[in-house]
XYZ file of C-alpha atoms in Angstrom:
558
model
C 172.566 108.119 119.434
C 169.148 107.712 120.862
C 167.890 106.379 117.631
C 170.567 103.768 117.139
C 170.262 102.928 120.749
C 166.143 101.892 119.817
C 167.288 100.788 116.766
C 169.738 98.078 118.885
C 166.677 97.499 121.082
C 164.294 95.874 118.242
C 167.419 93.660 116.450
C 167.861 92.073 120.207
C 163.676 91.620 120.030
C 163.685 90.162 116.939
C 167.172 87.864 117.730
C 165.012 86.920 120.970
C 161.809 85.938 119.226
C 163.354 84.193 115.822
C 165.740 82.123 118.029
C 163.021 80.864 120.623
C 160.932 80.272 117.757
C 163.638 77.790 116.225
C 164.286 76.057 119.422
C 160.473 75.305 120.063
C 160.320 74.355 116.217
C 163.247 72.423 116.094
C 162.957 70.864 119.389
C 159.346 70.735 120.986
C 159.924 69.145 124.078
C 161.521 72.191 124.995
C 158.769 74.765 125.250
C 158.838 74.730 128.969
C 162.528 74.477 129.399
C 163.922 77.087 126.989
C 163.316 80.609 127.900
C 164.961 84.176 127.413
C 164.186 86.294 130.226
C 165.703 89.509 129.114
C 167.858 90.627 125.828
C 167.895 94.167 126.226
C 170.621 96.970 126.343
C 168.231 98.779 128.824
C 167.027 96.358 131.570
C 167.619 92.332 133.192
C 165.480 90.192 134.593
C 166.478 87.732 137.232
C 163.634 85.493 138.147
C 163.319 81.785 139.378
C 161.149 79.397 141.407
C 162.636 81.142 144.375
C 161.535 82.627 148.003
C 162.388 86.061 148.120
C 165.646 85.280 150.757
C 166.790 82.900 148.221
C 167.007 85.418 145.141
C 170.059 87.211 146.246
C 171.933 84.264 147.088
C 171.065 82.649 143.742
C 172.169 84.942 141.353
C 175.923 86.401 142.461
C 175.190 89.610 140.428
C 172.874 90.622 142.858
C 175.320 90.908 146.046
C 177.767 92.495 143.982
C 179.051 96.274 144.524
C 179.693 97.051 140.676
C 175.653 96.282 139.878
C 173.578 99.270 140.443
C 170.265 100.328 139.249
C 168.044 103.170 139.505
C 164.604 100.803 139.435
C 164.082 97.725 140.891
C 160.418 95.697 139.619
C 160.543 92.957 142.164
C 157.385 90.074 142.218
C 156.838 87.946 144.730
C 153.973 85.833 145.129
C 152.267 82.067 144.487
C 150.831 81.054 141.264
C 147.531 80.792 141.727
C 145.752 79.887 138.197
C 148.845 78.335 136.574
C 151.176 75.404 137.163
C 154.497 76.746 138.760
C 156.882 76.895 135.748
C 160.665 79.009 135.620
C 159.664 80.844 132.361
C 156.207 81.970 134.108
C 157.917 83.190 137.403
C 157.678 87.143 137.613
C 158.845 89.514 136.743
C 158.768 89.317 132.974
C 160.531 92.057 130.647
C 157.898 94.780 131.177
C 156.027 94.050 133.602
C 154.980 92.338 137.004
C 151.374 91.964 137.649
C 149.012 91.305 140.390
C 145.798 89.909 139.352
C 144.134 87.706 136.419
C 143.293 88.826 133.049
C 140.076 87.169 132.789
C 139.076 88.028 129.129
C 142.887 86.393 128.422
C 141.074 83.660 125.370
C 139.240 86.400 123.887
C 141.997 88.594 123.843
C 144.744 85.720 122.376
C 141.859 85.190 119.972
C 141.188 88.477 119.133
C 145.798 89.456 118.787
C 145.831 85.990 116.390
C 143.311 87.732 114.235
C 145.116 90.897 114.093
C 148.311 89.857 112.999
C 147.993 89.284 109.809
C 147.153 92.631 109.205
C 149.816 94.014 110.275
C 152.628 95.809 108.148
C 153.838 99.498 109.594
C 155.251 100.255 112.453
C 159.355 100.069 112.774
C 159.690 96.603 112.267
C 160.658 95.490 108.154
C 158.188 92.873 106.509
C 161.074 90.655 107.316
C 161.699 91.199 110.621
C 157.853 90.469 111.425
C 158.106 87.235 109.690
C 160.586 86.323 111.968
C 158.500 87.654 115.222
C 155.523 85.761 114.421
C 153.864 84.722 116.981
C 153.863 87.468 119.382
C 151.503 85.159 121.766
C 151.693 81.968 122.709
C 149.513 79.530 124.661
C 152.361 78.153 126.643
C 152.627 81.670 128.591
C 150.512 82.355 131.098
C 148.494 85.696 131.329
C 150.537 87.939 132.352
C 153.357 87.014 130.294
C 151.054 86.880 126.897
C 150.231 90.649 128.241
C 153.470 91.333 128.216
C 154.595 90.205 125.270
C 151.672 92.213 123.449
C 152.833 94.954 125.083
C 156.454 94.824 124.418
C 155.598 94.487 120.821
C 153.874 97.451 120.830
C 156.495 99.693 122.333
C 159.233 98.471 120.395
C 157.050 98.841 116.992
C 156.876 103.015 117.760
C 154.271 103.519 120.852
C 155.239 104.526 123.462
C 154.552 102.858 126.275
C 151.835 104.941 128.601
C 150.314 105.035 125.410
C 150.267 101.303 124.909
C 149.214 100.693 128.634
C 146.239 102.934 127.747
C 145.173 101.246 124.704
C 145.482 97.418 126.617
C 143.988 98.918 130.161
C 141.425 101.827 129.159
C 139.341 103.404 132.146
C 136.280 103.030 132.555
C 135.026 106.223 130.150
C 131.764 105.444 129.093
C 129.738 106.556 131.782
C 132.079 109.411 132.739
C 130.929 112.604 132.683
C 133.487 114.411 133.834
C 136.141 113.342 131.906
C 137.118 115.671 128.950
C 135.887 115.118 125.577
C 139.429 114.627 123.738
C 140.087 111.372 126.353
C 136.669 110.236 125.093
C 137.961 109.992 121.845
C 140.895 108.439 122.616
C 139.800 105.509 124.294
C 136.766 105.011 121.827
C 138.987 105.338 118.855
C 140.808 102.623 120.132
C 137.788 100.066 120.748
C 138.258 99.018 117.340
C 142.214 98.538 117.768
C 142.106 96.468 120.738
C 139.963 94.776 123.206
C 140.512 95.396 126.541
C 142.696 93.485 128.670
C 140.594 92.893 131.215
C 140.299 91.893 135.197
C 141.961 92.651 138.293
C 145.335 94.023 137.931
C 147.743 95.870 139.583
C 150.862 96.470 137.177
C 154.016 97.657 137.801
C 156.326 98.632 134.510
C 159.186 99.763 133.210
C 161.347 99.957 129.654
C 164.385 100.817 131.367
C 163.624 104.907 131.399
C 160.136 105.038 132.411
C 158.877 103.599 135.429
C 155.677 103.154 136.933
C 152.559 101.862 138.473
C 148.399 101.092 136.435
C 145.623 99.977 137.996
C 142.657 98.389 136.185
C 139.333 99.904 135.926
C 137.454 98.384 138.838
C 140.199 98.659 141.285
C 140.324 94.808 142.086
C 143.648 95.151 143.091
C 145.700 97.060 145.578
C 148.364 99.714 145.025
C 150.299 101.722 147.337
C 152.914 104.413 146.542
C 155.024 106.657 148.491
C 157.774 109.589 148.083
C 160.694 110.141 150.422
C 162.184 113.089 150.316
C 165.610 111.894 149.009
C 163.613 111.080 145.701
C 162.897 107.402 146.749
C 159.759 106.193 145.177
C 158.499 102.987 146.390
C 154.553 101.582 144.650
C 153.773 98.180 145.911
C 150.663 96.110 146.991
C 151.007 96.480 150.386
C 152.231 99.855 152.551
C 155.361 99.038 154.608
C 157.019 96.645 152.134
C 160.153 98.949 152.831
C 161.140 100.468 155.987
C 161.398 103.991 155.720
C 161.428 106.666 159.011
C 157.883 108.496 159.153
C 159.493 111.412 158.749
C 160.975 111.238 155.332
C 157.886 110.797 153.757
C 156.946 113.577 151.600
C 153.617 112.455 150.146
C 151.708 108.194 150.100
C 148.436 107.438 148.993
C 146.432 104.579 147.046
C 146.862 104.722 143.522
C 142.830 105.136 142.262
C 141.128 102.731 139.229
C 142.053 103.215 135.971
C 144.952 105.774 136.812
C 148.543 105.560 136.002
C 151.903 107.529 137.858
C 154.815 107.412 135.954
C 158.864 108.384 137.095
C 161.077 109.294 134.288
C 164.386 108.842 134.352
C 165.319 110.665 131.694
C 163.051 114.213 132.988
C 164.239 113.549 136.253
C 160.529 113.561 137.606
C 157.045 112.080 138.521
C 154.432 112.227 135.571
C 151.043 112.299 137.546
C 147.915 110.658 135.728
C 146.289 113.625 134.062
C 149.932 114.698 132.448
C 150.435 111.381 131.030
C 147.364 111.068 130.001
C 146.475 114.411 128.474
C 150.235 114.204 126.490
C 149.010 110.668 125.206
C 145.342 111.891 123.882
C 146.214 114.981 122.395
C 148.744 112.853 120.164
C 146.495 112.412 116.876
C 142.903 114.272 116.390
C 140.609 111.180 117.579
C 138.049 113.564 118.201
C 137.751 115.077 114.645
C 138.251 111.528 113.154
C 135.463 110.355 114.604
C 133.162 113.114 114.371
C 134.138 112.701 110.820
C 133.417 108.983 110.041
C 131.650 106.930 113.001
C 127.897 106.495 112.673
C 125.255 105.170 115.031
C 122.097 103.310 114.223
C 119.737 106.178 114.492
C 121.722 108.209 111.967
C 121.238 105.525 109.059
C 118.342 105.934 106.864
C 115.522 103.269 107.337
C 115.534 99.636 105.978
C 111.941 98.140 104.132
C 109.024 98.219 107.041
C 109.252 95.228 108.600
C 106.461 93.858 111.175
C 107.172 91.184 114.028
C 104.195 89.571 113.415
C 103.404 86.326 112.361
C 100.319 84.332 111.734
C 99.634 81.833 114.105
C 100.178 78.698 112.624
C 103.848 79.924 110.947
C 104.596 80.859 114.733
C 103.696 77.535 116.385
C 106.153 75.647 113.518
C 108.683 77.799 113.806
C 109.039 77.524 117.803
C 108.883 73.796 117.328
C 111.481 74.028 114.954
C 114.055 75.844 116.756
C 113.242 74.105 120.453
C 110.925 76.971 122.486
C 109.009 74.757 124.624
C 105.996 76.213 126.787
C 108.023 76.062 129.755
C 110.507 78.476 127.592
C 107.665 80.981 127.336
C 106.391 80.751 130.842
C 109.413 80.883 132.477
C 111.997 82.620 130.461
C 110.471 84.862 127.703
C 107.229 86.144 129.211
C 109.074 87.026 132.488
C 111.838 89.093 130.758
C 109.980 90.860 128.699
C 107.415 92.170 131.795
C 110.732 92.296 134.279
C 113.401 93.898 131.585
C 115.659 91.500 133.248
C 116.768 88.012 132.990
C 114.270 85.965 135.517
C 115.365 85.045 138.868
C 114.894 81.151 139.892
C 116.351 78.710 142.736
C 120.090 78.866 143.337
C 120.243 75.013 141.986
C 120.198 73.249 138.921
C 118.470 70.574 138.949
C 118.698 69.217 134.953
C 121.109 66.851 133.477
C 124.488 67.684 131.768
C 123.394 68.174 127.932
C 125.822 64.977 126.906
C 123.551 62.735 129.333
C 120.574 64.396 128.628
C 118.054 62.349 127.064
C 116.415 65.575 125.452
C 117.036 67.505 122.385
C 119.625 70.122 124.300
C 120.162 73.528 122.593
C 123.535 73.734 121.205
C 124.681 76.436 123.578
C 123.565 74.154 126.937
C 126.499 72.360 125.809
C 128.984 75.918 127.163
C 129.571 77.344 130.274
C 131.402 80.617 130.989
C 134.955 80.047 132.183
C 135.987 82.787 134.968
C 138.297 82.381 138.055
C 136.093 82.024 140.803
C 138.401 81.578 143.667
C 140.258 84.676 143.292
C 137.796 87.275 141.935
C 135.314 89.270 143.853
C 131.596 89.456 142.543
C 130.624 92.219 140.593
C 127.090 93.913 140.247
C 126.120 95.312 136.907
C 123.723 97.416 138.546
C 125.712 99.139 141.548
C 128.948 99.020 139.127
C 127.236 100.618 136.442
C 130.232 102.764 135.071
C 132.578 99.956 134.891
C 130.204 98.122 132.642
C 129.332 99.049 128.919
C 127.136 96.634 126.409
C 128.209 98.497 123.329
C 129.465 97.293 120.113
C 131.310 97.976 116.557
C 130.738 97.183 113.680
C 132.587 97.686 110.259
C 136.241 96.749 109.708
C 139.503 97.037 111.506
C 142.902 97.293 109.938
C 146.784 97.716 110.737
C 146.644 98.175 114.650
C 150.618 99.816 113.954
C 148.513 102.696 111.682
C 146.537 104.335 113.788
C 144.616 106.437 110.978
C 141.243 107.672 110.560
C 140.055 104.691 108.500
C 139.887 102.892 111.880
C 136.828 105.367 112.745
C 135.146 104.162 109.888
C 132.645 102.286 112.463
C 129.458 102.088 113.472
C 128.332 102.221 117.318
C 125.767 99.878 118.922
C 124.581 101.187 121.948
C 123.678 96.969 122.573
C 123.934 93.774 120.789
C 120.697 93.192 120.588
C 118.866 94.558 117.337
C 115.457 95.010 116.744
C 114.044 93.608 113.589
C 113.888 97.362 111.696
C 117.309 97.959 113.096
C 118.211 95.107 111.109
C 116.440 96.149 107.965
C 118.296 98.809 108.225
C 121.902 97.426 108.323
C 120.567 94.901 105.554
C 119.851 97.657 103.191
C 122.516 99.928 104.482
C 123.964 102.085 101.791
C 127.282 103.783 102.476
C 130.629 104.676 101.049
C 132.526 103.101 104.292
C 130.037 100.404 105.249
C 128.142 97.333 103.006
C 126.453 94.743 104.222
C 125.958 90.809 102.847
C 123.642 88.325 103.895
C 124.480 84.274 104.275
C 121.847 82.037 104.741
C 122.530 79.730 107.569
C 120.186 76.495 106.178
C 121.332 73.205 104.643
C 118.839 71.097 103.072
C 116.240 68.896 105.205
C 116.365 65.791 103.213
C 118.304 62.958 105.606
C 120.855 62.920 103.179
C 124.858 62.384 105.294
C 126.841 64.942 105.053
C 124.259 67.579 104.817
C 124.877 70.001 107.517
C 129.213 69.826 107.369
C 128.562 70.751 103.172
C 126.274 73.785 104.313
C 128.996 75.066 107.162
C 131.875 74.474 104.476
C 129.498 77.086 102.096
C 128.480 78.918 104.785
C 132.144 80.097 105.244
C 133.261 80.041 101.779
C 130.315 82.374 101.766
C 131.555 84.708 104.198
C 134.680 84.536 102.535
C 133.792 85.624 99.196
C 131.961 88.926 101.027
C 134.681 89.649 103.188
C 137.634 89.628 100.305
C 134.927 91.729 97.941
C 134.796 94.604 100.670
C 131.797 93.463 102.811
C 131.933 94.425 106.045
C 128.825 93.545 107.854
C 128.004 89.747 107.661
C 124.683 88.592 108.445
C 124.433 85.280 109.213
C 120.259 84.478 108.973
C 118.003 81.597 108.971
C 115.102 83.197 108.657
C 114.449 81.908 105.281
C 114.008 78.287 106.931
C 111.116 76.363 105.656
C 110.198 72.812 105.203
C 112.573 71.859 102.586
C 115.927 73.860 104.572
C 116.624 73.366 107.911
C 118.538 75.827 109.846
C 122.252 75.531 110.751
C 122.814 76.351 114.899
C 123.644 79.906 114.608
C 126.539 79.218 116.982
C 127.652 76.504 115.234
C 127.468 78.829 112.370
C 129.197 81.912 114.037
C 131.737 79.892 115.099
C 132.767 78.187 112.652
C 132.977 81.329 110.345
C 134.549 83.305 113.026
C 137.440 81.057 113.368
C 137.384 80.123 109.097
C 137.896 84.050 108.953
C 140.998 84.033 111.474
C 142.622 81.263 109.823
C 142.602 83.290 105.801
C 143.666 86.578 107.693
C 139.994 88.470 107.354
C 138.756 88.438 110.642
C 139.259 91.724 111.203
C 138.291 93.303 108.175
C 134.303 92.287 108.686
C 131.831 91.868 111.553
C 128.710 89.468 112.489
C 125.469 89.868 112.759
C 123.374 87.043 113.360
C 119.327 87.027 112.743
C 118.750 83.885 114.493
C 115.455 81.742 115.873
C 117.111 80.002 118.037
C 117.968 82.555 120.454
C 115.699 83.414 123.602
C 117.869 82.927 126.659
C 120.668 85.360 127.959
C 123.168 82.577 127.552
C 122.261 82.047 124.147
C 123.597 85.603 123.544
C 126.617 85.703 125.509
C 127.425 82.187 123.698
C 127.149 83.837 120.365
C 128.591 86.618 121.637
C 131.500 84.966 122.744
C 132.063 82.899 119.698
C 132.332 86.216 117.785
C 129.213 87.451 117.033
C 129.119 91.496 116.921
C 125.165 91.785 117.505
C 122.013 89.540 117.250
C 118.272 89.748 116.053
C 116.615 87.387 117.913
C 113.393 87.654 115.066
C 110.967 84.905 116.590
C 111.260 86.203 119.882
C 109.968 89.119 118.774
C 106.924 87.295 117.076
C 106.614 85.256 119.871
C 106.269 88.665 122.167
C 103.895 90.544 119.819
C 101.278 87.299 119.777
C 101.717 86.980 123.698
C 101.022 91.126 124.232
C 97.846 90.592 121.655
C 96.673 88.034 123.743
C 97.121 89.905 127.418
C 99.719 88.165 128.739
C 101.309 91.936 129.882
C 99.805 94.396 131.906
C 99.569 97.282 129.323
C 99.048 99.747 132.321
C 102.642 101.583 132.402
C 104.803 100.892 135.349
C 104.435 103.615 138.470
């Protein structure tokens, strides 16, 4: 009964999601008039441009004796980053959420890429067809979070588990946390990036009800337990009155943890149940113990030296744009600091597009964030909510969660050193090959030069990535007077997103050995275009000639 009740739950999904998609295909000038707020034998959503005091009087249902409920998931707020639309009113099927997910492109990016990979799950070949695409850049965050989510839950996991997977704590730095949760979480960094940013979420699926918080604890949450069994999370205390004296137990729900009521069990599911039922589901642990690697445990590449001579030095800085100023003011000082150099609060230089310079290519980007609404955060004093790490290898079904998705290997950073590279060049492992594209197109005037080379460039990475390559390195170090080099983040890009398009994102990763990268915004450009790590080679030169001719204090800091 249970089974064909579940079973009735993913034909209304996939009736929901094929006939939206013919109505928006059919009829486009409908995408912001035509939505299905519920379709489910377990739950319904009422939700409108409305004031609270006008809900009940809008929809009859609601004032009516025969409609009762055991959970309510009520939203009530402004829209603060999004035009006020009906279909992005709260509460959506899952969930109602308080907050911003700020990495929301990355992750749309990063779902489009996965999809075409996958197959299991509960869902036919069929019915997938007709459920394409889960996301959509018409919803806003929170309803492209829960649509991911919904998917999830309906396609077999269940849905702490999928919360855990989309909202992971902050592990990294965690010492105290046991070793099997460890596993969990970093099993599935290659299955999904975080969802990340304030948010306070409040969920159900009809049987399970409860209450996340993300990892910083940007957002408040408040629960508390009458003694009549009347459980009440919001994010404010005293959203209902209840007498003192039938409270049984309140508090503030902490970051990263999760309370759960089950209908079903009759009972409250604190974090460390939940949690401990969801990690002990499949041996992450042993998986990865089995199959991840880390740089230091691969054999080393050919010696390689960071030296140049210094006429091949001063041509190659010209030829990628490091100015003197560069050196002076950005190079030199990181290197002696260890940290990106501090100047005036202003900037004083010209928008690259009426610049009357030669701008680098990544002058041209700016990080997007919601300023208005999100409180600063220090990398230094927030330490163990922060974690530069990376993967690299492939990623497969994100429905089979199987040991071939610990086939990785684990950056501590992004940024390589020129043996680490030599090493991931000449890497030689069952699980793990490498391939190396030039990034150049030829330096002779000729139109047409440089779209040709980024058209080979990613039938290039192509070719690799369908013959089992999965570690792309995208160089220009063989740049000489005859080859010029191709923008690595013209480069990255344009492969990254060539890669999405045939299906094979997922199935390879980037690494860029690049001369044109110096700054900190150079790398979180690349980086943010889809790079997985970056040599920055002629910085390294650059660094070795400046230390040979005393530009560093060699005494050791105190």
């Amino acid at each position: 009964k249970d089974m064909d009740r579940r079973k009735l739950e993913r034909r209304l999904f996939v009736l929901r999601k094929y006939a939206s998609h013919r109505i928006y295909q059919t009829y486009p000038q409908t995408l912001d008039q035509f939505y299905i707020a519920s379709l489910s034998y377990k739950t319904v959503v009422y939700k409108g441009q409305l004031t609270t005091s006008q809900l009940r009087p809008y929809f009859p249902d609601l004032h009516d004796d025969r409609l009762a409920s055991a959970i309510a998931l009520v939203h009530s707020r402004f829209s603060t980053n999004t035009v006020p639309k009906w279909k992005l009113a709260q509460p959506f099927r899952y969930i109602a959420h308080n907050g911003e997910i700020n990495t929301i492109a990355g992750n749309l990016n990063w779902w489009k890429a996965r999809e075409p990979l996958i197959e299991g799950g509960l869902f036919t070949k069929d019915e997938l067809e007709k459920i394409w695409p889960v996301c959509g850049l018409e919803l806003s965050d929170s309803g492209n979070f829960d649509n991911v989510l919904e998917f999830l839950v309906l396609s077999g996991r269940s849905l702490p588990h999928a919360l855990m997977m989309m909202i992971p704590e902050a592990w990294q730095h965690d010492d105290d946390m046991p070793e099997h949760k460890k596993a969990f979480y970093e099993f599935h960094e290659n299955l999904m990036q975080p969802w990340d940013g304030p948010a306070g979420i409040c969920f159900t699926d009809g049987i399970l009800v409860g209450a996340m918080l993300d990892r910083n604890g940007l957002r408040p949450l408040r629960y508390m337990l009458t003694d009549d069994d009347l459980l009440v999370v919001a994010s404010e205390a005293g959203v209902l009155e209840v007498p003192p004296e039938k409270v049984v137990r309140k508090g503030r729900l902490q970051p990263g943890r999760i309370l759960i009521a089950d209908l079903d069990e009759g009972r409250i599911i604190e974090d460390e149940e939940v949690k401990d039922i969801v990690c002990r589901n499949k041996p992450y642990g042993e998986w990865l113990a089995k199959n991840k690697l880390t740089l230091d445990e691969l054999p080393e590449g050919e010696p390689v030296t960071d030296t140049m001579d210094a006429q091949s030095l001063l041509r190659r800085q010209q030829l990628f744009g490091i100015t003197r100023e560069d050196l002076r003011m950005v190079i030199q000082p990181m290197a002696a600091q260890g940290k990106d150099p501090v100047g005036s609060m202003g900037v004083d230089w010209p928008l690259p597009v009426l610049s009357q310079q030669t701008q680098h290519l990544a002058n041209y980007f700016q990080q997007l964030f919601a300023q208005v609404t999100n409180p600063p955060i220090d990398p230094i004093r927030e330490r163990s909510v922060m974690s530069l790490h990376m993967l690299l290898g492939s990623s497969g079904d994100i429905l089979e969660p199987d040991e071939l998705h610990a086939r990785i290997l684990r950056l501590e950073h992004p940024v390589l050193t020129n043996q680490q590279l030599s090493s991931l060049r000449h890497l030689a492992h069952p699980h793990l090959r490498a391939g190396v594209v030039d990034m150049l197109f030829p330096a002779d005037g000729q139109e047409g030069r440089l779209e040709a080379a980024l058209d080979h460039i990613c039938a290039a990475a192509e070719d690799f990535t369908r013959n089992g390559v999965n570690i792309l390195i995208l160089s220009d170090r063989r740049a000489d007077a005859r080859h010029a080099p191709v923008p690595s983040l013209l480069a990255v890009g344009a492969v990254h997103h060539h890669l999405v398009a045939r299906g094979l994102r997922t199935r390879t990763s980037l690494v860029v050995e690049a001369g044109d990268v110096w700054e900190t915004h150079h790398f979180a450009t690349l980086i943010g275009y889809g790079a997985n790590a970056v040599n920055p080679y002629l910085v390294y030169a650059t660094l070795e000639k400046l230390w040979r001719e005393g530009a560093f204090d060699r005494q050791p800091a105190a």
